[in-house]
Amino acid sequence: MSREFSVDFSALIYGSLVNSLLEMTEDVNEVNSKLDEIGYRIGLRLAHEFAREKNLERVDTAEKLIKDVLIKNWQTIAGKNSSSRADYTKQNENTFVMTFQPSIFTEYVTIPELYNGIQYTAMLPGALKGIFEIFHYEAEVTLLPSQEPPNQTSGTQKKPTEVKIVITKEIPIAVPKDED
């Protein structure tokens, strides 16, 4: 069985997930928190897959992780037929801003005013946090506020999603003690 899947179908499922969470609780902060938690678990899984497929155990620097793992594999995550791209800028030794171009996941999304404050892409910071953790970096990952109006119509071009990543510490690799 092929591991290929439709990005359009995934976007539809994701939209349904966000909608279901909003129906279960109308608390926007709780929905954002749940999306972040789900993203974290997905990030752990993705990192395990990347590490296994690429035979990676450790990446020397956080910047190398961003450049050689996340940026290079973004098309795999976003879908091979996606026009979405990812890029990053380094603000200092431990701070980066990743920019994700609009994809099918965000391009046609309009959030009703009732749910103002929902972070539709809230899974992304959680996923990045999980990926960094697997590669031995503790990171604070936050969505940067969008510069577009809250109820932008779907007929205009969406702004990219920007995520700030601050590496707070490098997690040492645990080496088992010798049994003497």
mmCIF file of C-alpha atoms in Angstrom:
data_model
loop_
_atom_site.group_PDB
_atom_site.id
_atom_site.type_symbol
_atom_site.label_atom_id
_atom_site.label_comp_id
_atom_site.label_asym_id
_atom_site.label_seq_id
_atom_site.Cartn_x
_atom_site.Cartn_y
_atom_site.Cartn_z
ATOM 1 C CA MET A 1 0.000 0.000 0.000
ATOM 2 C CA SER A 2 1.314 3.419 -0.941
ATOM 3 C CA ARG A 3 2.218 5.963 1.726
ATOM 4 C CA GLU A 4 1.057 8.743 -0.593
ATOM 5 C CA PHE A 5 -1.982 10.673 0.527
ATOM 6 C CA SER A 6 -3.969 13.597 -0.730
ATOM 7 C CA VAL A 7 -2.974 16.917 0.790
ATOM 8 C CA ASP A 8 -6.424 18.219 -0.147
ATOM 9 C CA PHE A 9 -7.993 15.411 1.877
ATOM 10 C CA SER A 10 -5.656 16.110 4.802
ATOM 11 C CA ALA A 11 -6.597 19.800 4.729
ATOM 12 C CA LEU A 12 -10.270 18.844 4.787
ATOM 13 C CA ILE A 13 -9.692 16.512 7.756
ATOM 14 C CA TYR A 14 -7.703 19.214 9.586
ATOM 15 C CA GLY A 15 -10.480 21.768 9.037
ATOM 16 C CA SER A 16 -12.994 19.250 10.383
ATOM 17 C CA LEU A 17 -10.786 18.623 13.423
ATOM 18 C CA VAL A 18 -10.589 22.349 14.209
ATOM 19 C CA ASN A 19 -14.351 22.662 13.708
ATOM 20 C CA SER A 20 -15.044 19.685 15.997
ATOM 21 C CA LEU A 21 -12.810 21.118 18.717
ATOM 22 C CA LEU A 22 -14.651 24.435 18.451
ATOM 23 C CA GLU A 23 -18.009 22.639 18.727
ATOM 24 C CA MET A 24 -16.869 20.704 21.824
ATOM 25 C CA THR A 25 -15.717 23.837 23.572
ATOM 26 C CA GLU A 26 -16.182 27.387 22.467
ATOM 27 C CA ASP A 27 -13.110 28.415 24.473
ATOM 28 C CA VAL A 28 -10.661 29.547 21.807
ATOM 29 C CA ASN A 29 -7.664 29.269 24.169
ATOM 30 C CA GLU A 30 -8.505 25.648 24.965
ATOM 31 C CA VAL A 31 -8.801 24.813 21.260
ATOM 32 C CA ASN A 32 -5.443 26.512 20.561
ATOM 33 C CA SER A 33 -3.890 24.514 23.409
ATOM 34 C CA LYS A 34 -5.330 21.213 22.133
ATOM 35 C CA LEU A 35 -4.073 21.928 18.597
ATOM 36 C CA ASP A 36 -0.603 22.668 19.996
ATOM 37 C CA GLU A 37 -0.652 19.385 21.945
ATOM 38 C CA ILE A 38 -1.762 17.401 18.883
ATOM 39 C CA GLY A 39 0.957 19.126 16.849
ATOM 40 C CA TYR A 40 3.567 18.194 19.451
ATOM 41 C CA ARG A 41 2.662 14.513 19.169
ATOM 42 C CA ILE A 42 2.734 14.706 15.377
ATOM 43 C CA GLY A 43 6.142 16.428 15.551
ATOM 44 C CA LEU A 44 7.544 13.618 17.685
ATOM 45 C CA ARG A 45 6.311 11.085 15.137
ATOM 46 C CA LEU A 46 7.646 13.060 12.153
ATOM 47 C CA ALA A 47 11.052 13.448 13.799
ATOM 48 C CA HIS A 48 11.266 9.713 14.454
ATOM 49 C CA GLU A 49 10.415 9.070 10.801
ATOM 50 C CA PHE A 50 13.001 11.612 9.551
ATOM 51 C CA ALA A 51 15.667 10.201 11.844
ATOM 52 C CA ARG A 52 14.940 6.623 10.783
ATOM 53 C CA GLU A 53 14.639 7.296 7.044
ATOM 54 C CA LYS A 54 17.661 9.607 6.851
ATOM 55 C CA ASN A 55 19.667 7.622 9.405
ATOM 56 C CA LEU A 56 20.050 10.692 11.627
ATOM 57 C CA GLU A 57 20.889 10.394 15.283
ATOM 58 C CA ARG A 58 22.017 13.896 16.044
ATOM 59 C CA VAL A 59 22.144 17.211 14.237
ATOM 60 C CA ASP A 60 25.084 19.424 15.266
ATOM 61 C CA THR A 61 23.243 22.734 15.538
ATOM 62 C CA ALA A 62 19.675 23.984 15.695
ATOM 63 C CA GLU A 63 20.270 25.954 12.499
ATOM 64 C CA LYS A 64 21.378 22.774 10.734
ATOM 65 C CA LEU A 65 18.204 21.061 11.968
ATOM 66 C CA ILE A 66 16.107 23.858 10.486
ATOM 67 C CA LYS A 67 18.032 24.007 7.212
ATOM 68 C CA ASP A 68 18.857 20.337 6.575
ATOM 69 C CA VAL A 69 15.834 18.613 8.085
ATOM 70 C CA LEU A 70 12.854 20.978 8.209
ATOM 71 C CA ILE A 71 13.387 23.129 5.099
ATOM 72 C CA LYS A 72 14.543 20.231 2.902
ATOM 73 C CA ASN A 73 11.621 18.043 3.990
ATOM 74 C CA TRP A 74 8.895 20.699 3.962
ATOM 75 C CA GLN A 75 7.618 19.610 0.524
ATOM 76 C CA THR A 76 7.183 16.084 1.890
ATOM 77 C CA ILE A 77 5.162 17.426 4.816
ATOM 78 C CA ALA A 78 3.148 19.992 2.825
ATOM 79 C CA GLY A 79 2.632 17.626 -0.100
ATOM 80 C CA LYS A 80 4.646 17.082 -3.249
ATOM 81 C CA ASN A 81 2.188 19.019 -5.409
ATOM 82 C CA SER A 82 1.994 21.915 -2.973
ATOM 83 C CA SER A 83 3.356 25.308 -3.913
ATOM 84 C CA SER A 84 3.978 26.004 -0.226
ATOM 85 C CA ARG A 85 7.570 26.762 0.721
ATOM 86 C CA ALA A 86 9.375 27.199 4.006
ATOM 87 C CA ASP A 87 12.300 29.466 4.778
ATOM 88 C CA TYR A 88 14.012 30.867 7.848
ATOM 89 C CA THR A 89 15.984 33.821 9.149
ATOM 90 C CA LYS A 90 18.465 33.706 11.992
ATOM 91 C CA GLN A 91 17.984 36.520 14.502
ATOM 92 C CA ASN A 92 20.813 35.446 16.794
ATOM 93 C CA GLU A 93 22.605 32.258 17.852
ATOM 94 C CA ASN A 94 19.487 30.753 19.485
ATOM 95 C CA THR A 95 16.583 32.559 17.812
ATOM 96 C CA PHE A 96 15.104 31.838 14.387
ATOM 97 C CA VAL A 97 11.974 32.820 12.515
ATOM 98 C CA MET A 98 10.575 30.248 10.130
ATOM 99 C CA THR A 99 8.238 31.453 7.396
ATOM 100 C CA PHE A 100 5.747 29.090 5.799
ATOM 101 C CA GLN A 101 4.051 30.209 2.594
ATOM 102 C CA PRO A 102 0.285 29.692 2.442
ATOM 103 C CA SER A 103 -0.749 26.168 1.580
ATOM 104 C CA ILE A 104 -4.016 24.371 0.973
ATOM 105 C CA PHE A 105 -4.270 24.124 4.792
ATOM 106 C CA THR A 106 -4.647 27.906 5.175
ATOM 107 C CA GLU A 107 -5.334 29.391 1.765
ATOM 108 C CA TYR A 108 -9.139 29.206 1.772
ATOM 109 C CA VAL A 109 -9.776 29.512 5.504
ATOM 110 C CA THR A 110 -11.953 32.252 6.936
ATOM 111 C CA ILE A 111 -12.454 32.317 10.696
ATOM 112 C CA PRO A 112 -15.888 33.517 11.859
ATOM 113 C CA GLU A 113 -15.799 36.579 14.122
ATOM 114 C CA LEU A 114 -17.308 34.469 16.931
ATOM 115 C CA TYR A 115 -13.987 32.563 17.080
ATOM 116 C CA ASN A 116 -11.699 35.575 16.842
ATOM 117 C CA GLY A 117 -8.381 34.547 18.402
ATOM 118 C CA ILE A 118 -8.331 31.012 17.064
ATOM 119 C CA GLN A 119 -4.882 30.140 15.796
ATOM 120 C CA TYR A 120 -5.812 27.916 12.871
ATOM 121 C CA THR A 121 -2.178 26.868 12.420
ATOM 122 C CA ALA A 122 -1.654 26.215 16.155
ATOM 123 C CA MET A 123 -0.485 22.655 15.434
ATOM 124 C CA LEU A 124 2.618 23.984 13.680
ATOM 125 C CA PRO A 125 4.455 25.298 16.803
ATOM 126 C CA GLY A 126 3.659 22.082 18.668
ATOM 127 C CA ALA A 127 4.979 19.980 15.789
ATOM 128 C CA LEU A 128 8.194 22.018 15.619
ATOM 129 C CA LYS A 129 8.640 21.718 19.398
ATOM 130 C CA GLY A 130 8.331 17.929 19.130
ATOM 131 C CA ILE A 131 10.812 17.756 16.259
ATOM 132 C CA PHE A 132 13.370 19.855 18.117
ATOM 133 C CA GLU A 133 12.967 17.705 21.232
ATOM 134 C CA ILE A 134 13.678 14.471 19.372
ATOM 135 C CA PHE A 135 16.863 16.028 18.000
ATOM 136 C CA HIS A 136 17.925 17.058 21.553
ATOM 137 C CA TYR A 137 16.917 20.723 21.648
ATOM 138 C CA GLU A 138 14.465 22.318 24.024
ATOM 139 C CA ALA A 139 12.685 25.137 22.222
ATOM 140 C CA GLU A 140 10.028 27.748 22.844
ATOM 141 C CA VAL A 141 8.011 27.926 19.646
ATOM 142 C CA THR A 142 5.336 30.577 19.087
ATOM 143 C CA LEU A 143 3.216 31.773 16.214
ATOM 144 C CA LEU A 144 3.921 35.385 15.341
ATOM 145 C CA PRO A 145 0.801 37.518 14.909
ATOM 146 C CA SER A 146 -0.443 37.785 11.346
ATOM 147 C CA GLN A 147 -0.363 41.224 9.788
ATOM 148 C CA GLU A 148 -3.566 40.608 7.837
ATOM 149 C CA PRO A 149 -7.047 41.716 8.902
ATOM 150 C CA PRO A 150 -8.934 39.078 10.950
ATOM 151 C CA ASN A 151 -11.740 38.460 8.429
ATOM 152 C CA GLN A 152 -9.861 38.629 5.172
ATOM 153 C CA THR A 153 -11.867 37.272 2.270
ATOM 154 C CA SER A 154 -10.694 34.124 0.553
ATOM 155 C CA GLY A 155 -10.310 35.960 -2.768
ATOM 156 C CA THR A 156 -7.130 37.745 -1.717
ATOM 157 C CA GLN A 157 -3.651 36.340 -1.181
ATOM 158 C CA LYS A 158 -3.027 35.080 2.353
ATOM 159 C CA LYS A 159 0.055 36.133 4.289
ATOM 160 C CA PRO A 160 2.712 33.573 5.237
ATOM 161 C CA THR A 161 2.643 31.927 8.653
ATOM 162 C CA GLU A 162 5.624 32.967 10.765
ATOM 163 C CA VAL A 163 6.884 30.995 13.742
ATOM 164 C CA LYS A 164 9.507 32.189 16.223
ATOM 165 C CA ILE A 165 11.826 29.514 17.593
ATOM 166 C CA VAL A 166 14.005 30.188 20.621
ATOM 167 C CA ILE A 167 16.377 27.380 21.573
ATOM 168 C CA THR A 168 16.427 27.391 25.371
ATOM 169 C CA LYS A 169 18.868 24.535 25.884
ATOM 170 C CA GLU A 170 20.557 21.585 24.274
ATOM 171 C CA ILE A 171 19.403 18.313 25.807
ATOM 172 C CA PRO A 172 22.377 16.057 26.519
ATOM 173 C CA ILE A 173 22.264 12.548 25.128
ATOM 174 C CA ALA A 174 21.899 10.045 27.941
ATOM 175 C CA VAL A 175 24.657 7.441 27.836
ATOM 176 C CA PRO A 176 23.952 4.234 29.758
ATOM 177 C CA LYS A 177 26.326 3.452 32.600
ATOM 178 C CA ASP A 178 28.625 0.467 32.199
ATOM 179 C CA GLU A 179 27.649 -2.525 34.241
ATOM 180 C CA ASP A 180 30.823 -3.389 36.120
#
